[in-house]
């Protein structure tokens, strides 16, 4: 509760490998919790109408030459790779209103230890999720996948480097992408934060090492 004295609800959510939540927000229309996470599980719980019900996976983190001995802060590994997952819970946490994977055939939602964009604790898993006043879900993250799913994209092709940023808008029940786009240049890029203005135009902040990151004149 608001005083931190009473537990309103608590629930596990995950599959048979590691999951790490990275951002949460409340949809104030109905007090439903919306969660952004990185998952290594092929059986993470999804809903029947999910945009993507299949785990796309990737390489184990230790196979990447830029990784330190511990590929992830805390020593976690994802032996079958990672996908982004987005989940909506009902008001009392007892039911999934929507839950979907997002990803391509390489790892998604994670930056490797030793990458130029990893300088501080938590950088590897930074991402952000928000909802608008109609319940549409917006998220900012990153991908290593050149075939990350695209829809009405501003940038349809992977820019290069270890990672590109990705920016996605999903329908309220997470069954379709309104848009999904790469955002990056010829080196490492990632999106860390996302906000909307009064006209629902999207503002994204992140990091780049690219000399040709897309800019306006």
PDB file of C-alpha atoms in Angstrom:
ATOM      1  CA  UNK A   1       0.000   0.000   0.000  1.00  0.00           C
ATOM      2  CA  UNK A   2       1.024   3.675  -0.127  1.00  0.00           C
ATOM      3  CA  UNK A   3       2.601   3.514   3.353  1.00  0.00           C
ATOM      4  CA  UNK A   4       4.527   0.309   2.656  1.00  0.00           C
ATOM      5  CA  UNK A   5       2.792  -1.494   5.535  1.00  0.00           C
ATOM      6  CA  UNK A   6       0.470  -3.974   3.810  1.00  0.00           C
ATOM      7  CA  UNK A   7       1.089  -6.344   0.900  1.00  0.00           C
ATOM      8  CA  UNK A   8      -1.645  -5.864  -1.689  1.00  0.00           C
ATOM      9  CA  UNK A   9      -0.456  -8.724  -3.880  1.00  0.00           C
ATOM     10  CA  UNK A  10       2.710 -10.586  -4.800  1.00  0.00           C
ATOM     11  CA  UNK A  11       3.262 -13.079  -7.587  1.00  0.00           C
ATOM     12  CA  UNK A  12       5.972 -14.961  -9.402  1.00  0.00           C
ATOM     13  CA  UNK A  13       6.143 -14.553 -13.165  1.00  0.00           C
ATOM     14  CA  UNK A  14       8.628 -16.457 -15.292  1.00  0.00           C
ATOM     15  CA  UNK A  15       9.658 -19.660 -16.978  1.00  0.00           C
ATOM     16  CA  UNK A  16      12.377 -22.261 -16.512  1.00  0.00           C
ATOM     17  CA  UNK A  17      15.314 -19.887 -17.136  1.00  0.00           C
ATOM     18  CA  UNK A  18      16.172 -16.447 -15.773  1.00  0.00           C
ATOM     19  CA  UNK A  19      13.909 -13.394 -15.954  1.00  0.00           C
ATOM     20  CA  UNK A  20      14.930  -9.879 -14.931  1.00  0.00           C
ATOM     21  CA  UNK A  21      12.316  -7.086 -14.775  1.00  0.00           C
ATOM     22  CA  UNK A  22      13.591  -3.736 -16.021  1.00  0.00           C
ATOM     23  CA  UNK A  23      10.633  -1.319 -15.868  1.00  0.00           C
ATOM     24  CA  UNK A  24       7.043  -1.206 -14.556  1.00  0.00           C
ATOM     25  CA  UNK A  25       4.186   1.270 -14.896  1.00  0.00           C
ATOM     26  CA  UNK A  26       0.546   1.368 -13.749  1.00  0.00           C
ATOM     27  CA  UNK A  27      -2.204   1.871 -16.309  1.00  0.00           C
ATOM     28  CA  UNK A  28      -4.255   4.354 -14.288  1.00  0.00           C
ATOM     29  CA  UNK A  29      -7.467   3.646 -16.214  1.00  0.00           C
ATOM     30  CA  UNK A  30      -7.844   0.313 -14.426  1.00  0.00           C
ATOM     31  CA  UNK A  31      -4.874   0.015 -12.021  1.00  0.00           C
ATOM     32  CA  UNK A  32      -3.334  -2.745 -14.131  1.00  0.00           C
ATOM     33  CA  UNK A  33       0.414  -3.235 -13.824  1.00  0.00           C
ATOM     34  CA  UNK A  34       2.443  -3.331 -17.058  1.00  0.00           C
ATOM     35  CA  UNK A  35       5.870  -4.965 -16.905  1.00  0.00           C
ATOM     36  CA  UNK A  36       8.932  -4.868 -19.183  1.00  0.00           C
ATOM     37  CA  UNK A  37      11.481  -7.643 -18.644  1.00  0.00           C
ATOM     38  CA  UNK A  38      14.267  -9.658 -20.239  1.00  0.00           C
ATOM     39  CA  UNK A  39      13.633 -13.410 -20.369  1.00  0.00           C
ATOM     40  CA  UNK A  40      15.676 -16.471 -21.224  1.00  0.00           C
ATOM     41  CA  UNK A  41      12.736 -18.878 -20.963  1.00  0.00           C
ATOM     42  CA  UNK A  42      11.000 -20.628 -23.832  1.00  0.00           C
ATOM     43  CA  UNK A  43       7.962 -21.136 -21.565  1.00  0.00           C
ATOM     44  CA  UNK A  44       7.482 -17.637 -20.186  1.00  0.00           C
ATOM     45  CA  UNK A  45       3.696 -17.253 -19.717  1.00  0.00           C
ATOM     46  CA  UNK A  46       2.007 -15.630 -22.715  1.00  0.00           C
ATOM     47  CA  UNK A  47      -1.652 -15.073 -23.512  1.00  0.00           C
ATOM     48  CA  UNK A  48      -3.582 -16.726 -26.318  1.00  0.00           C
ATOM     49  CA  UNK A  49      -3.826 -13.564 -28.421  1.00  0.00           C
ATOM     50  CA  UNK A  50      -0.235 -12.424 -27.810  1.00  0.00           C
ATOM     51  CA  UNK A  51       1.606 -10.566 -30.559  1.00  0.00           C
ATOM     52  CA  UNK A  52       4.376 -13.203 -30.371  1.00  0.00           C
ATOM     53  CA  UNK A  53       3.875 -16.402 -28.361  1.00  0.00           C
ATOM     54  CA  UNK A  54       7.213 -17.992 -29.355  1.00  0.00           C
ATOM     55  CA  UNK A  55      10.609 -17.557 -27.701  1.00  0.00           C
ATOM     56  CA  UNK A  56      13.068 -16.461 -30.390  1.00  0.00           C
ATOM     57  CA  UNK A  57      16.204 -16.955 -28.295  1.00  0.00           C
ATOM     58  CA  UNK A  58      19.774 -16.221 -29.261  1.00  0.00           C
ATOM     59  CA  UNK A  59      23.327 -17.221 -28.434  1.00  0.00           C
ATOM     60  CA  UNK A  60      24.553 -17.841 -24.887  1.00  0.00           C
ATOM     61  CA  UNK A  61      26.092 -14.625 -23.579  1.00  0.00           C
ATOM     62  CA  UNK A  62      29.509 -16.203 -22.988  1.00  0.00           C
ATOM     63  CA  UNK A  63      29.941 -16.748 -26.733  1.00  0.00           C
ATOM     64  CA  UNK A  64      30.357 -13.021 -27.354  1.00  0.00           C
ATOM     65  CA  UNK A  65      33.983 -11.917 -27.402  1.00  0.00           C
ATOM     66  CA  UNK A  66      33.257  -8.590 -25.679  1.00  0.00           C
ATOM     67  CA  UNK A  67      31.884 -10.321 -22.584  1.00  0.00           C
ATOM     68  CA  UNK A  68      33.823 -10.423 -19.348  1.00  0.00           C
ATOM     69  CA  UNK A  69      33.978 -13.694 -17.391  1.00  0.00           C
ATOM     70  CA  UNK A  70      30.598 -12.806 -15.906  1.00  0.00           C
ATOM     71  CA  UNK A  71      28.434 -11.877 -18.906  1.00  0.00           C
ATOM     72  CA  UNK A  72      25.851 -10.102 -16.757  1.00  0.00           C
ATOM     73  CA  UNK A  73      26.149  -8.117 -13.548  1.00  0.00           C
ATOM     74  CA  UNK A  74      25.509 -10.585 -10.747  1.00  0.00           C
ATOM     75  CA  UNK A  75      26.860 -13.539 -12.718  1.00  0.00           C
ATOM     76  CA  UNK A  76      23.611 -14.569 -14.417  1.00  0.00           C
ATOM     77  CA  UNK A  77      23.730 -16.240 -17.790  1.00  0.00           C
ATOM     78  CA  UNK A  78      21.071 -16.996 -20.358  1.00  0.00           C
ATOM     79  CA  UNK A  79      22.155 -20.276 -22.009  1.00  0.00           C
ATOM     80  CA  UNK A  80      19.486 -20.111 -24.736  1.00  0.00           C
ATOM     81  CA  UNK A  81      19.631 -16.349 -25.301  1.00  0.00           C
ATOM     82  CA  UNK A  82      17.122 -13.624 -24.455  1.00  0.00           C
ATOM     83  CA  UNK A  83      13.917 -11.995 -25.632  1.00  0.00           C
ATOM     84  CA  UNK A  84      12.118  -8.901 -24.418  1.00  0.00           C
ATOM     85  CA  UNK A  85       8.819  -9.729 -22.694  1.00  0.00           C
ATOM     86  CA  UNK A  86       5.891  -7.409 -21.965  1.00  0.00           C
ATOM     87  CA  UNK A  87       3.163  -8.426 -19.517  1.00  0.00           C
ATOM     88  CA  UNK A  88      -0.046  -6.803 -18.253  1.00  0.00           C
ATOM     89  CA  UNK A  89      -1.530  -7.979 -14.921  1.00  0.00           C
ATOM     90  CA  UNK A  90      -5.032  -7.268 -13.660  1.00  0.00           C
ATOM     91  CA  UNK A  91      -5.641  -4.992 -10.667  1.00  0.00           C
ATOM     92  CA  UNK A  92      -5.123  -7.662  -8.001  1.00  0.00           C
ATOM     93  CA  UNK A  93      -2.288  -9.504  -9.756  1.00  0.00           C
ATOM     94  CA  UNK A  94      -4.244 -12.738 -10.149  1.00  0.00           C
ATOM     95  CA  UNK A  95      -4.617 -12.801 -13.943  1.00  0.00           C
ATOM     96  CA  UNK A  96      -2.683 -12.029 -17.113  1.00  0.00           C
ATOM     97  CA  UNK A  97      -4.489  -9.452 -19.237  1.00  0.00           C
ATOM     98  CA  UNK A  98      -1.813  -9.758 -21.913  1.00  0.00           C
ATOM     99  CA  UNK A  99       1.701 -11.136 -22.224  1.00  0.00           C
ATOM    100  CA  UNK A 100       4.008 -11.367 -25.237  1.00  0.00           C
ATOM    101  CA  UNK A 101       7.554 -11.969 -26.390  1.00  0.00           C
ATOM    102  CA  UNK A 102       9.371  -9.402 -28.530  1.00  0.00           C
ATOM    103  CA  UNK A 103      12.559 -10.371 -30.322  1.00  0.00           C
ATOM    104  CA  UNK A 104      14.522 -11.730 -33.232  1.00  0.00           C
ATOM    105  CA  UNK A 105      16.952 -14.610 -33.605  1.00  0.00           C
ATOM    106  CA  UNK A 106      19.758 -12.895 -31.654  1.00  0.00           C
ATOM    107  CA  UNK A 107      19.544 -11.572 -28.106  1.00  0.00           C
ATOM    108  CA  UNK A 108      17.163  -8.760 -27.240  1.00  0.00           C
ATOM    109  CA  UNK A 109      16.799  -6.521 -24.188  1.00  0.00           C
ATOM    110  CA  UNK A 110      20.379  -6.858 -22.944  1.00  0.00           C
ATOM    111  CA  UNK A 111      23.734  -5.124 -23.440  1.00  0.00           C
ATOM    112  CA  UNK A 112      26.870  -7.152 -22.814  1.00  0.00           C
ATOM    113  CA  UNK A 113      29.337  -6.462 -20.050  1.00  0.00           C
ATOM    114  CA  UNK A 114      32.338  -4.735 -21.630  1.00  0.00           C
ATOM    115  CA  UNK A 115      30.231  -2.993 -24.282  1.00  0.00           C
ATOM    116  CA  UNK A 116      30.998   0.705 -24.775  1.00  0.00           C
ATOM    117  CA  UNK A 117      27.479   1.556 -23.513  1.00  0.00           C
ATOM    118  CA  UNK A 118      27.928  -0.385 -20.266  1.00  0.00           C
ATOM    119  CA  UNK A 119      29.565   1.944 -17.757  1.00  0.00           C
ATOM    120  CA  UNK A 120      27.396   1.774 -14.636  1.00  0.00           C
ATOM    121  CA  UNK A 121      25.516  -0.773 -12.568  1.00  0.00           C
ATOM    122  CA  UNK A 122      22.240  -1.522 -14.302  1.00  0.00           C
ATOM    123  CA  UNK A 123      23.264  -0.300 -17.756  1.00  0.00           C
ATOM    124  CA  UNK A 124      23.064  -3.792 -19.229  1.00  0.00           C
ATOM    125  CA  UNK A 125      19.336  -4.097 -18.611  1.00  0.00           C
ATOM    126  CA  UNK A 126      18.126  -0.528 -18.988  1.00  0.00           C
ATOM    127  CA  UNK A 127      14.781  -0.087 -20.709  1.00  0.00           C
ATOM    128  CA  UNK A 128      11.545   1.791 -20.137  1.00  0.00           C
ATOM    129  CA  UNK A 129       7.811   1.199 -20.519  1.00  0.00           C
ATOM    130  CA  UNK A 130       4.852   3.604 -20.359  1.00  0.00           C
ATOM    131  CA  UNK A 131       1.128   3.619 -21.215  1.00  0.00           C
ATOM    132  CA  UNK A 132      -1.032   6.389 -22.677  1.00  0.00           C
ATOM    133  CA  UNK A 133      -4.556   7.417 -21.647  1.00  0.00           C
ATOM    134  CA  UNK A 134      -6.057   4.785 -23.970  1.00  0.00           C
ATOM    135  CA  UNK A 135      -3.922   1.946 -22.615  1.00  0.00           C
ATOM    136  CA  UNK A 136      -1.513   1.654 -25.548  1.00  0.00           C
ATOM    137  CA  UNK A 137       1.911   0.472 -24.400  1.00  0.00           C
ATOM    138  CA  UNK A 138       5.197   2.117 -25.461  1.00  0.00           C
ATOM    139  CA  UNK A 139       8.648   0.749 -24.745  1.00  0.00           C
ATOM    140  CA  UNK A 140      12.290   1.583 -25.387  1.00  0.00           C
ATOM    141  CA  UNK A 141      14.985  -1.093 -25.359  1.00  0.00           C
ATOM    142  CA  UNK A 142      17.730  -2.595 -27.530  1.00  0.00           C
ATOM    143  CA  UNK A 143      18.379  -5.550 -29.788  1.00  0.00           C
ATOM    144  CA  UNK A 144      21.205  -7.566 -31.338  1.00  0.00           C
ATOM    145  CA  UNK A 145      18.777  -9.028 -33.902  1.00  0.00           C
ATOM    146  CA  UNK A 146      18.859  -7.820 -37.499  1.00  0.00           C
ATOM    147  CA  UNK A 147      15.400  -9.408 -37.902  1.00  0.00           C
ATOM    148  CA  UNK A 148      13.762  -7.770 -34.882  1.00  0.00           C
ATOM    149  CA  UNK A 149      10.070  -7.425 -35.876  1.00  0.00           C
ATOM    150  CA  UNK A 150       9.272  -4.168 -37.696  1.00  0.00           C
ATOM    151  CA  UNK A 151       5.928  -2.456 -38.224  1.00  0.00           C
ATOM    152  CA  UNK A 152       5.386   1.018 -39.722  1.00  0.00           C
ATOM    153  CA  UNK A 153       9.070   1.592 -38.996  1.00  0.00           C
ATOM    154  CA  UNK A 154      10.958   4.875 -39.195  1.00  0.00           C
ATOM    155  CA  UNK A 155      14.154   2.793 -39.670  1.00  0.00           C
ATOM    156  CA  UNK A 156      13.529  -0.611 -41.204  1.00  0.00           C
ATOM    157  CA  UNK A 157      17.124  -1.940 -41.259  1.00  0.00           C
ATOM    158  CA  UNK A 158      19.531  -2.757 -38.448  1.00  0.00           C
ATOM    159  CA  UNK A 159      22.142   0.024 -38.372  1.00  0.00           C
ATOM    160  CA  UNK A 160      25.189  -2.009 -37.303  1.00  0.00           C
ATOM    161  CA  UNK A 161      27.414  -2.539 -34.283  1.00  0.00           C
ATOM    162  CA  UNK A 162      26.604  -4.804 -31.336  1.00  0.00           C
ATOM    163  CA  UNK A 163      23.169  -3.294 -30.669  1.00  0.00           C
ATOM    164  CA  UNK A 164      20.525  -0.997 -32.094  1.00  0.00           C
ATOM    165  CA  UNK A 165      17.885   0.790 -30.069  1.00  0.00           C
ATOM    166  CA  UNK A 166      14.286  -0.268 -30.609  1.00  0.00           C
ATOM    167  CA  UNK A 167      11.093   1.700 -30.017  1.00  0.00           C
ATOM    168  CA  UNK A 168       7.736  -0.091 -30.004  1.00  0.00           C
ATOM    169  CA  UNK A 169       4.053   0.756 -29.523  1.00  0.00           C
ATOM    170  CA  UNK A 170       1.733  -2.162 -28.689  1.00  0.00           C
ATOM    171  CA  UNK A 171      -2.045  -2.395 -28.474  1.00  0.00           C
ATOM    172  CA  UNK A 172      -3.484  -2.384 -24.918  1.00  0.00           C
ATOM    173  CA  UNK A 173      -3.923  -6.171 -24.733  1.00  0.00           C
ATOM    174  CA  UNK A 174      -0.495  -6.770 -26.346  1.00  0.00           C
ATOM    175  CA  UNK A 175      -1.843  -8.594 -29.386  1.00  0.00           C
ATOM    176  CA  UNK A 176      -0.409  -6.320 -32.117  1.00  0.00           C
ATOM    177  CA  UNK A 177       2.308  -3.764 -32.795  1.00  0.00           C
ATOM    178  CA  UNK A 178       1.118  -0.322 -33.887  1.00  0.00           C
ATOM    179  CA  UNK A 179       4.721   0.477 -34.745  1.00  0.00           C
ATOM    180  CA  UNK A 180       8.124  -1.043 -34.140  1.00  0.00           C
ATOM    181  CA  UNK A 181      11.364   0.490 -35.379  1.00  0.00           C
ATOM    182  CA  UNK A 182      15.122   0.260 -35.132  1.00  0.00           C
ATOM    183  CA  UNK A 183      16.913   3.383 -33.955  1.00  0.00           C
ATOM    184  CA  UNK A 184      20.662   3.353 -34.494  1.00  0.00           C
ATOM    185  CA  UNK A 185      23.711   3.831 -36.658  1.00  0.00           C
ATOM    186  CA  UNK A 186      26.861   1.924 -37.574  1.00  0.00           C
ATOM    187  CA  UNK A 187      28.044   1.236 -34.022  1.00  0.00           C
ATOM    188  CA  UNK A 188      26.439   0.450 -30.657  1.00  0.00           C
ATOM    189  CA  UNK A 189      23.106   2.097 -29.803  1.00  0.00           C
ATOM    190  CA  UNK A 190      20.483   1.565 -27.098  1.00  0.00           C
ATOM    191  CA  UNK A 191      17.293   3.258 -25.912  1.00  0.00           C
ATOM    192  CA  UNK A 192      16.938   3.759 -22.158  1.00  0.00           C
ATOM    193  CA  UNK A 193      13.946   6.052 -21.548  1.00  0.00           C
ATOM    194  CA  UNK A 194      10.681   6.968 -23.266  1.00  0.00           C
ATOM    195  CA  UNK A 195       8.055   9.690 -22.748  1.00  0.00           C
ATOM    196  CA  UNK A 196       5.051  11.138 -24.606  1.00  0.00           C
ATOM    197  CA  UNK A 197       4.104  14.772 -25.105  1.00  0.00           C
ATOM    198  CA  UNK A 198       0.550  16.145 -25.093  1.00  0.00           C
ATOM    199  CA  UNK A 199       0.156  15.146 -28.768  1.00  0.00           C
ATOM    200  CA  UNK A 200       1.386  11.583 -28.080  1.00  0.00           C
ATOM    201  CA  UNK A 201       4.572  12.167 -30.009  1.00  0.00           C
ATOM    202  CA  UNK A 202       7.317   9.906 -28.704  1.00  0.00           C
ATOM    203  CA  UNK A 203      10.530  11.141 -27.097  1.00  0.00           C
ATOM    204  CA  UNK A 204      13.333   8.625 -26.533  1.00  0.00           C
ATOM    205  CA  UNK A 205      16.654   9.007 -24.724  1.00  0.00           C
ATOM    206  CA  UNK A 206      19.562   6.596 -24.908  1.00  0.00           C
ATOM    207  CA  UNK A 207      23.190   6.160 -25.799  1.00  0.00           C
ATOM    208  CA  UNK A 208      25.110   5.846 -29.063  1.00  0.00           C
ATOM    209  CA  UNK A 209      28.628   5.278 -30.302  1.00  0.00           C
ATOM    210  CA  UNK A 210      27.560   5.724 -33.946  1.00  0.00           C
ATOM    211  CA  UNK A 211      28.954   8.510 -36.126  1.00  0.00           C
ATOM    212  CA  UNK A 212      25.872   8.264 -38.362  1.00  0.00           C
ATOM    213  CA  UNK A 213      23.095   8.073 -35.760  1.00  0.00           C
ATOM    214  CA  UNK A 214      19.968   9.493 -37.487  1.00  0.00           C
ATOM    215  CA  UNK A 215      19.614  13.233 -36.905  1.00  0.00           C
ATOM    216  CA  UNK A 216      17.623  16.093 -38.442  1.00  0.00           C
ATOM    217  CA  UNK A 217      19.184  18.989 -40.338  1.00  0.00           C
TER     218      UNK A 217
END
